[in-house]
PDB file of C-alpha atoms and ligand atoms in Angstrom:
ATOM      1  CA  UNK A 268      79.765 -40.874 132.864  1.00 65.00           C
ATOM      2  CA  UNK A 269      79.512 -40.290 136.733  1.00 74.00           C
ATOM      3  CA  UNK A 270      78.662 -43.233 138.992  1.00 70.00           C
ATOM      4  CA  UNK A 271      74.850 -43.031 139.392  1.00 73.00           C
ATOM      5  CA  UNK A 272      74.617 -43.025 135.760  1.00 74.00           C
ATOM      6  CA  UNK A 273      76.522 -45.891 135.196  1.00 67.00           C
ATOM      7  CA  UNK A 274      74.692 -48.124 137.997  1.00 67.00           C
ATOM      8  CA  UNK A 275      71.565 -47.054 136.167  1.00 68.00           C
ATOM      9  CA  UNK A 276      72.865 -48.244 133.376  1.00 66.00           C
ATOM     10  CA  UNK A 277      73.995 -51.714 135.181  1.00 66.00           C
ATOM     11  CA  UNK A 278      70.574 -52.105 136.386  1.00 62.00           C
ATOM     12  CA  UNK A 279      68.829 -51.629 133.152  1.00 60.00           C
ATOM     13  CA  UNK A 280      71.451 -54.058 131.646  1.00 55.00           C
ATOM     14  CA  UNK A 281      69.897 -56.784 134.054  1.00 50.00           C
ATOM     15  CA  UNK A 282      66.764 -58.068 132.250  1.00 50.00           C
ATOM     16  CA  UNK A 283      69.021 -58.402 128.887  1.00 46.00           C
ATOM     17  CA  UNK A 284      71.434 -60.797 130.426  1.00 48.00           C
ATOM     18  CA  UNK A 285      68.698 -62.363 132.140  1.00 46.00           C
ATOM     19  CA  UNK A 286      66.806 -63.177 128.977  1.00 41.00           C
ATOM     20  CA  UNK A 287      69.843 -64.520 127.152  1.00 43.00           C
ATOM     21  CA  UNK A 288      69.914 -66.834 130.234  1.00 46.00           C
ATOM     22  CA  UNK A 289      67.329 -68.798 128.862  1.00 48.00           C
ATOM     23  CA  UNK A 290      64.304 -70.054 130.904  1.00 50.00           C
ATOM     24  CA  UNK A 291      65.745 -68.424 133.480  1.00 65.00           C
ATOM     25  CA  UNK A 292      64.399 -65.307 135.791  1.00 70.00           C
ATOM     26  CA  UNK A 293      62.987 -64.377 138.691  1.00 82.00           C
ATOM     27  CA  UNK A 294      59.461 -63.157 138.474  1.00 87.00           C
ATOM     28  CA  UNK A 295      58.865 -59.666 140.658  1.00 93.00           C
ATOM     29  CA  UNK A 296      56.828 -60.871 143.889  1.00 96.00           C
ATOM     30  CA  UNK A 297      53.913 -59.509 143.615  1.00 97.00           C
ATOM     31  CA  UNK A 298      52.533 -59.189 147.372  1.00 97.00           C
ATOM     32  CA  UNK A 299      49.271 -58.192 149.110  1.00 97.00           C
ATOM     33  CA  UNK A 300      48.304 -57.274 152.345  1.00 96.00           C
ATOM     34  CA  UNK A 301      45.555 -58.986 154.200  1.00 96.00           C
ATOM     35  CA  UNK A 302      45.329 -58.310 158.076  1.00 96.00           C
ATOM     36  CA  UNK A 303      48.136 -59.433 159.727  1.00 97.00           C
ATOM     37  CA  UNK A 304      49.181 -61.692 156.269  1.00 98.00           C
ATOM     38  CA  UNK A 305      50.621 -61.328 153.219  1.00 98.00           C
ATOM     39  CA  UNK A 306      49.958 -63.031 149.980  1.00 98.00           C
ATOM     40  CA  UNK A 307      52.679 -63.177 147.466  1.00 98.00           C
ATOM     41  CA  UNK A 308      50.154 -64.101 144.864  1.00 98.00           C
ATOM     42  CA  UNK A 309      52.496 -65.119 141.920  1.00 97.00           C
ATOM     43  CA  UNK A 310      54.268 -67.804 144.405  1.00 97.00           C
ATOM     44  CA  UNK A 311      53.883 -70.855 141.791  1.00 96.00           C
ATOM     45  CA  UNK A 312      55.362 -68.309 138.697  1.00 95.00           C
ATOM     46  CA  UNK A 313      58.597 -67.392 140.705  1.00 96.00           C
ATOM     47  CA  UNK A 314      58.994 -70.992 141.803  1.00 95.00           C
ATOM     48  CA  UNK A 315      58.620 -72.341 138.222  1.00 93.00           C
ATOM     49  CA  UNK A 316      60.649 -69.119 136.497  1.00 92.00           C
ATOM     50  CA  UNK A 317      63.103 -70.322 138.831  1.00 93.00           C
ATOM     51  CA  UNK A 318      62.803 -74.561 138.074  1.00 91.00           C
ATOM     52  CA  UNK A 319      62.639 -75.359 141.376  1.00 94.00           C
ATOM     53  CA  UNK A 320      60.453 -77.189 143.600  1.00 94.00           C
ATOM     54  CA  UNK A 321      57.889 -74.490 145.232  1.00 96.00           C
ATOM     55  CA  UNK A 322      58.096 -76.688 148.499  1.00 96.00           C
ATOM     56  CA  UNK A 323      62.177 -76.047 148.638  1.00 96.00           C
ATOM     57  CA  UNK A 324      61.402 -72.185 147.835  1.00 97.00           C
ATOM     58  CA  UNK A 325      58.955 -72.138 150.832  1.00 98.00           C
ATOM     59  CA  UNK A 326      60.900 -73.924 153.389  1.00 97.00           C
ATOM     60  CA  UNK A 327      63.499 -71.549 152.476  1.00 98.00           C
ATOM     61  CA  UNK A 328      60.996 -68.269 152.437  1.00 98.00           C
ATOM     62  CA  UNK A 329      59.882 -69.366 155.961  1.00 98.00           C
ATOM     63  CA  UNK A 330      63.327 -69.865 157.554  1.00 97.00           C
ATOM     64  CA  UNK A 331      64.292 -66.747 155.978  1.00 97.00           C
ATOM     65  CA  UNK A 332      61.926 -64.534 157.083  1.00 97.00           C
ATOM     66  CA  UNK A 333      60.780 -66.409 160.227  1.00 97.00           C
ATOM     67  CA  UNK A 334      57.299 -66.855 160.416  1.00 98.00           C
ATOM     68  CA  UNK A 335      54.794 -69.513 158.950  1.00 98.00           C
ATOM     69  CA  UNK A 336      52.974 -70.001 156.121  1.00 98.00           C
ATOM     70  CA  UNK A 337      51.427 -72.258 153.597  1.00 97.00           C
ATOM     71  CA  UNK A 338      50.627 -72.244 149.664  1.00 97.00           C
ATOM     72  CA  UNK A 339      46.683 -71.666 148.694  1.00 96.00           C
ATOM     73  CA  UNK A 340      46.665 -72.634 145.124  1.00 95.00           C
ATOM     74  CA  UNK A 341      48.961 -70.100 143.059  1.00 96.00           C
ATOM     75  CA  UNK A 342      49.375 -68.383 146.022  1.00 98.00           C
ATOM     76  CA  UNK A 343      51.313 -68.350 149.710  1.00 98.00           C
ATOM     77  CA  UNK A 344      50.142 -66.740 152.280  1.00 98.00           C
ATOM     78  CA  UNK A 345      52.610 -65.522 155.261  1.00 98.00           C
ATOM     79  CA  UNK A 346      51.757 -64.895 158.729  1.00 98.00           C
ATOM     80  CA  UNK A 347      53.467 -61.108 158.625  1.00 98.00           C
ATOM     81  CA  UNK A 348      53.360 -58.417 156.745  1.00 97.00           C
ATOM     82  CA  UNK A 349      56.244 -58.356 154.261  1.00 97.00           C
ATOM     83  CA  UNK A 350      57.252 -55.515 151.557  1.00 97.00           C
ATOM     84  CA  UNK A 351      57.562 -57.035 147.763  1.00 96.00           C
ATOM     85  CA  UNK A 352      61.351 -55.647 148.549  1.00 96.00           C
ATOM     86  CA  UNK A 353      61.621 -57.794 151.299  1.00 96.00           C
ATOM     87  CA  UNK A 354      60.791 -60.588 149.344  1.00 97.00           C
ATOM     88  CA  UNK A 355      62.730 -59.755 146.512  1.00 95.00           C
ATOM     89  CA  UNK A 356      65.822 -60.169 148.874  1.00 95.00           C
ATOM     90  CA  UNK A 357      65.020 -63.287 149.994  1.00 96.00           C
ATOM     91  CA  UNK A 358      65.045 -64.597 146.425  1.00 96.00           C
ATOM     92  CA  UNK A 359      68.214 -63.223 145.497  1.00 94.00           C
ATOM     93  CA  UNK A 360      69.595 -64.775 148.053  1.00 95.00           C
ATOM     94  CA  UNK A 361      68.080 -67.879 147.405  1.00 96.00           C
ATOM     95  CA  UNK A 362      69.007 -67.743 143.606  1.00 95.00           C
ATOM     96  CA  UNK A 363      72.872 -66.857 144.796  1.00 94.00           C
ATOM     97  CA  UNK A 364      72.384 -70.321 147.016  1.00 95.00           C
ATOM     98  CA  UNK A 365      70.750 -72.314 145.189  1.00 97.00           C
ATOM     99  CA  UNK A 366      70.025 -71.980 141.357  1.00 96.00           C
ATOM    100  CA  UNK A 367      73.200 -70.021 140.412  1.00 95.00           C
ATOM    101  CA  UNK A 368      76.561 -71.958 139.591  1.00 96.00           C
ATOM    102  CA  UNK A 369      79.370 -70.880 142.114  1.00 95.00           C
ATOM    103  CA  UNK A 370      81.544 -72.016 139.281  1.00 96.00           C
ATOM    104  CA  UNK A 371      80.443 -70.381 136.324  1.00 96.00           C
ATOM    105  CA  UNK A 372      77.991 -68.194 137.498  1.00 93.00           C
ATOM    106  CA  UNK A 373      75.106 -69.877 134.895  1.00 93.00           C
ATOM    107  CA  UNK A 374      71.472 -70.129 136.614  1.00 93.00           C
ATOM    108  CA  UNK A 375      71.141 -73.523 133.990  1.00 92.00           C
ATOM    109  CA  UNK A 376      71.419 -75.777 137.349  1.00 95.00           C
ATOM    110  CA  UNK A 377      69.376 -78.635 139.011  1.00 95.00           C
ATOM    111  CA  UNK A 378      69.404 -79.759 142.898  1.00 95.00           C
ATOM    112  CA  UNK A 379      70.282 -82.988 143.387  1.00 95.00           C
ATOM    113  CA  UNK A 380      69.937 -84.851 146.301  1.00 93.00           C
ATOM    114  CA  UNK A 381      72.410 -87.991 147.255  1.00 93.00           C
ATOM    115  CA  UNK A 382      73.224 -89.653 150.945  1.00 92.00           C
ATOM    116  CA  UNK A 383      76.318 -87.106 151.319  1.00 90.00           C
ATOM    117  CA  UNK A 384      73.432 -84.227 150.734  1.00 92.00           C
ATOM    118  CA  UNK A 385      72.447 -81.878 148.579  1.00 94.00           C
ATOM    119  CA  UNK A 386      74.145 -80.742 145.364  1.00 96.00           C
ATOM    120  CA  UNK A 387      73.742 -77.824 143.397  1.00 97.00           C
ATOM    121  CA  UNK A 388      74.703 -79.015 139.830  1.00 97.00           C
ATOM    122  CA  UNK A 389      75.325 -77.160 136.870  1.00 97.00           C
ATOM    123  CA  UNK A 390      74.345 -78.425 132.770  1.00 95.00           C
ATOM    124  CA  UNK A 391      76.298 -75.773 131.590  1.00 95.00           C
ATOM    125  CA  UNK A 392      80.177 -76.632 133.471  1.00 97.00           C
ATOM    126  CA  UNK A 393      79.061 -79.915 135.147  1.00 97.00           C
ATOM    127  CA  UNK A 394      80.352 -78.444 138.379  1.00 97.00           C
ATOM    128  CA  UNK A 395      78.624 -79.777 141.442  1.00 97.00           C
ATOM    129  CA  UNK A 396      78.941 -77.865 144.714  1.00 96.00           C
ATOM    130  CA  UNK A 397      76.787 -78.894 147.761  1.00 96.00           C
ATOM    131  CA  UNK A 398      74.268 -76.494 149.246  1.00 96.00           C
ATOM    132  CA  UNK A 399      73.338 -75.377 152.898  1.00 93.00           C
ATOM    133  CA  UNK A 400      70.109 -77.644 154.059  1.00 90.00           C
ATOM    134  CA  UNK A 401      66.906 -75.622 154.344  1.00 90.00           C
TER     135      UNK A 401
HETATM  136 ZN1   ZN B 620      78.616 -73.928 136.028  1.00 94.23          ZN
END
Protein backbone atom coordinates (compact mmCIF):
# COMPACT_ATOMS: atom_id res chain seq x y z
CA UNK A 1 0.00 0.00 0.00
CA UNK A 2 1.76 3.33 -1.10
CA UNK A 3 1.53 6.37 1.17
CA UNK A 4 -1.49 8.32 -0.18
CA UNK A 5 -3.43 5.26 0.19
CA UNK A 6 -2.65 4.65 3.53
CA UNK A 7 -3.31 8.42 4.78
CA UNK A 8 -6.65 7.92 3.07
CA UNK A 9 -7.12 5.22 4.92
CA UNK A 10 -5.98 7.15 8.32
CA UNK A 11 -8.40 9.77 7.55
CA UNK A 12 -11.35 7.60 6.99
CA UNK A 13 -10.32 5.75 10.24
CA UNK A 14 -11.04 9.18 12.08
CA UNK A 15 -14.84 9.28 12.60
CA UNK A 16 -14.60 5.46 13.99
CA UNK A 17 -12.27 6.34 16.78
CA UNK A 18 -14.10 9.39 17.26
CA UNK A 19 -17.40 7.66 17.86
CA UNK A 20 -15.95 5.09 20.24
CA UNK A 21 -14.87 8.30 22.09
CA UNK A 22 -18.13 8.71 23.36
CA UNK A 23 -19.98 12.09 23.43
CA UNK A 24 -17.19 13.31 21.99
CA UNK A 25 -16.60 15.14 18.36
CA UNK A 26 -16.23 18.04 16.71
CA UNK A 27 -19.09 19.08 14.55
CA UNK A 28 -17.85 20.38 10.80
CA UNK A 29 -18.28 24.36 10.96
CA UNK A 30 -20.63 25.05 8.85
CA UNK A 31 -19.93 28.83 7.69
CA UNK A 32 -21.68 31.50 5.58
CA UNK A 33 -20.77 34.51 4.03
CA UNK A 34 -22.56 37.72 4.63
CA UNK A 35 -20.76 41.02 3.46
CA UNK A 36 -17.79 41.52 5.14
CA UNK A 37 -19.01 38.61 8.01
CA UNK A 38 -19.18 35.25 8.45
CA UNK A 39 -21.65 33.14 10.27
CA UNK A 40 -20.56 29.82 11.50
CA UNK A 41 -24.15 28.88 11.96
CA UNK A 42 -23.77 25.56 13.97
CA UNK A 43 -21.61 27.60 16.73
CA UNK A 44 -23.80 26.24 19.83
CA UNK A 45 -23.52 22.30 18.22
CA UNK A 46 -19.61 22.42 18.05
CA UNK A 47 -19.46 24.08 21.45
CA UNK A 48 -21.77 21.46 23.05
CA UNK A 49 -20.23 18.30 20.79
CA UNK A 50 -17.25 19.56 22.37
CA UNK A 51 -18.72 20.06 26.39
CA UNK A 52 -17.43 23.20 26.70
CA UNK A 53 -18.59 26.52 27.53
CA UNK A 54 -19.46 28.39 24.03
CA UNK A 55 -18.15 31.67 25.78
CA UNK A 56 -14.47 29.87 26.34
CA UNK A 57 -14.74 28.57 22.55
CA UNK A 58 -15.38 32.21 21.42
CA UNK A 59 -12.85 34.03 23.38
CA UNK A 60 -10.59 31.53 21.99
CA UNK A 61 -12.09 31.78 18.15
CA UNK A 62 -11.57 35.59 18.44
CA UNK A 63 -7.96 35.61 19.72
CA UNK A 64 -7.27 33.06 17.24
CA UNK A 65 -8.32 34.50 14.32
CA UNK A 66 -8.16 38.19 15.38
CA UNK A 67 -11.13 39.96 14.77
CA UNK A 68 -14.50 40.42 16.74
CA UNK A 69 -17.51 38.87 17.01
CA UNK A 70 -20.50 37.90 19.01
CA UNK A 71 -23.07 34.83 19.24
CA UNK A 72 -26.79 35.55 17.66
CA UNK A 73 -28.72 32.69 19.01
CA UNK A 74 -27.24 29.29 17.52
CA UNK A 75 -25.12 31.26 15.66
CA UNK A 76 -21.68 33.62 15.74
CA UNK A 77 -21.12 35.96 13.56
CA UNK A 78 -17.34 37.19 12.76
CA UNK A 79 -16.27 40.42 11.50
CA UNK A 80 -14.11 38.66 8.41
CA UNK A 81 -14.56 36.42 6.06
CA UNK A 82 -13.28 33.00 7.14
CA UNK A 83 -13.16 29.53 5.07
CA UNK A 84 -15.02 26.47 7.06
CA UNK A 85 -11.13 25.18 6.75
CA UNK A 86 -10.01 27.97 8.53
CA UNK A 87 -12.22 27.31 11.18
CA UNK A 88 -11.76 23.81 11.30
CA UNK A 89 -8.06 24.63 12.30
CA UNK A 90 -8.83 26.71 14.89
CA UNK A 91 -10.79 23.92 16.58
CA UNK A 92 -8.26 21.41 16.31
CA UNK A 93 -6.16 23.41 17.87
CA UNK A 94 -8.39 24.26 20.46
CA UNK A 95 -9.40 20.52 21.06
CA UNK A 96 -5.35 19.67 21.20
CA UNK A 97 -5.39 22.65 24.07
CA UNK A 98 -8.06 22.26 25.71
CA UNK A 99 -10.46 19.17 25.65
CA UNK A 100 -7.81 16.50 24.83
CA UNK A 101 -5.73 14.80 27.75
CA UNK A 102 -1.90 15.52 27.24
CA UNK A 103 -1.63 12.39 29.29
CA UNK A 104 -3.67 9.90 27.78
CA UNK A 105 -4.76 11.45 24.85
CA UNK A 106 -8.81 10.85 25.92
CA UNK A 107 -11.14 13.97 24.89
CA UNK A 108 -13.36 12.66 28.33
CA UNK A 109 -11.96 16.01 30.15
CA UNK A 110 -13.48 19.03 32.06
CA UNK A 111 -11.81 22.67 32.66
CA UNK A 112 -11.47 23.50 35.92
CA UNK A 113 -10.73 26.63 37.24
CA UNK A 114 -8.79 27.16 40.82
CA UNK A 115 -6.66 30.42 42.19
CA UNK A 116 -3.33 28.78 40.63
CA UNK A 117 -5.49 28.82 37.12
CA UNK A 118 -6.90 26.80 34.87
CA UNK A 119 -6.77 23.00 34.68
CA UNK A 120 -7.48 20.75 32.03
CA UNK A 121 -8.61 17.53 33.87
CA UNK A 122 -9.13 14.24 32.65
CA UNK A 123 -12.19 11.41 34.07
CA UNK A 124 -10.56 8.90 32.26
CA UNK A 125 -6.52 9.06 33.98
CA UNK A 126 -7.32 11.80 36.56
CA UNK A 127 -4.37 13.69 35.15
CA UNK A 128 -4.64 17.42 35.54
CA UNK A 129 -2.41 19.66 33.42
CA UNK A 130 -2.99 23.49 33.40
CA UNK A 131 -3.95 25.28 30.21
CA UNK A 132 -2.76 28.58 28.44
CA UNK A 133 -5.41 31.54 29.51
CA UNK A 134 -7.60 32.68 26.62
ZN1 LIG B 1 -6.08 11.30 30.65
Amino acid sequence: MDYEALLKRGMEKIPEDVRTAGRFHIARPEVEKAGAKSIITNFLEIAGGLDREPEHLLKFLLKQLATKGEVEGQRLVVLGVFSADAIEKKLELYVKQYVTCPKCGRPDSKLVKEHEGVFLRCDACGNKAPVPKV
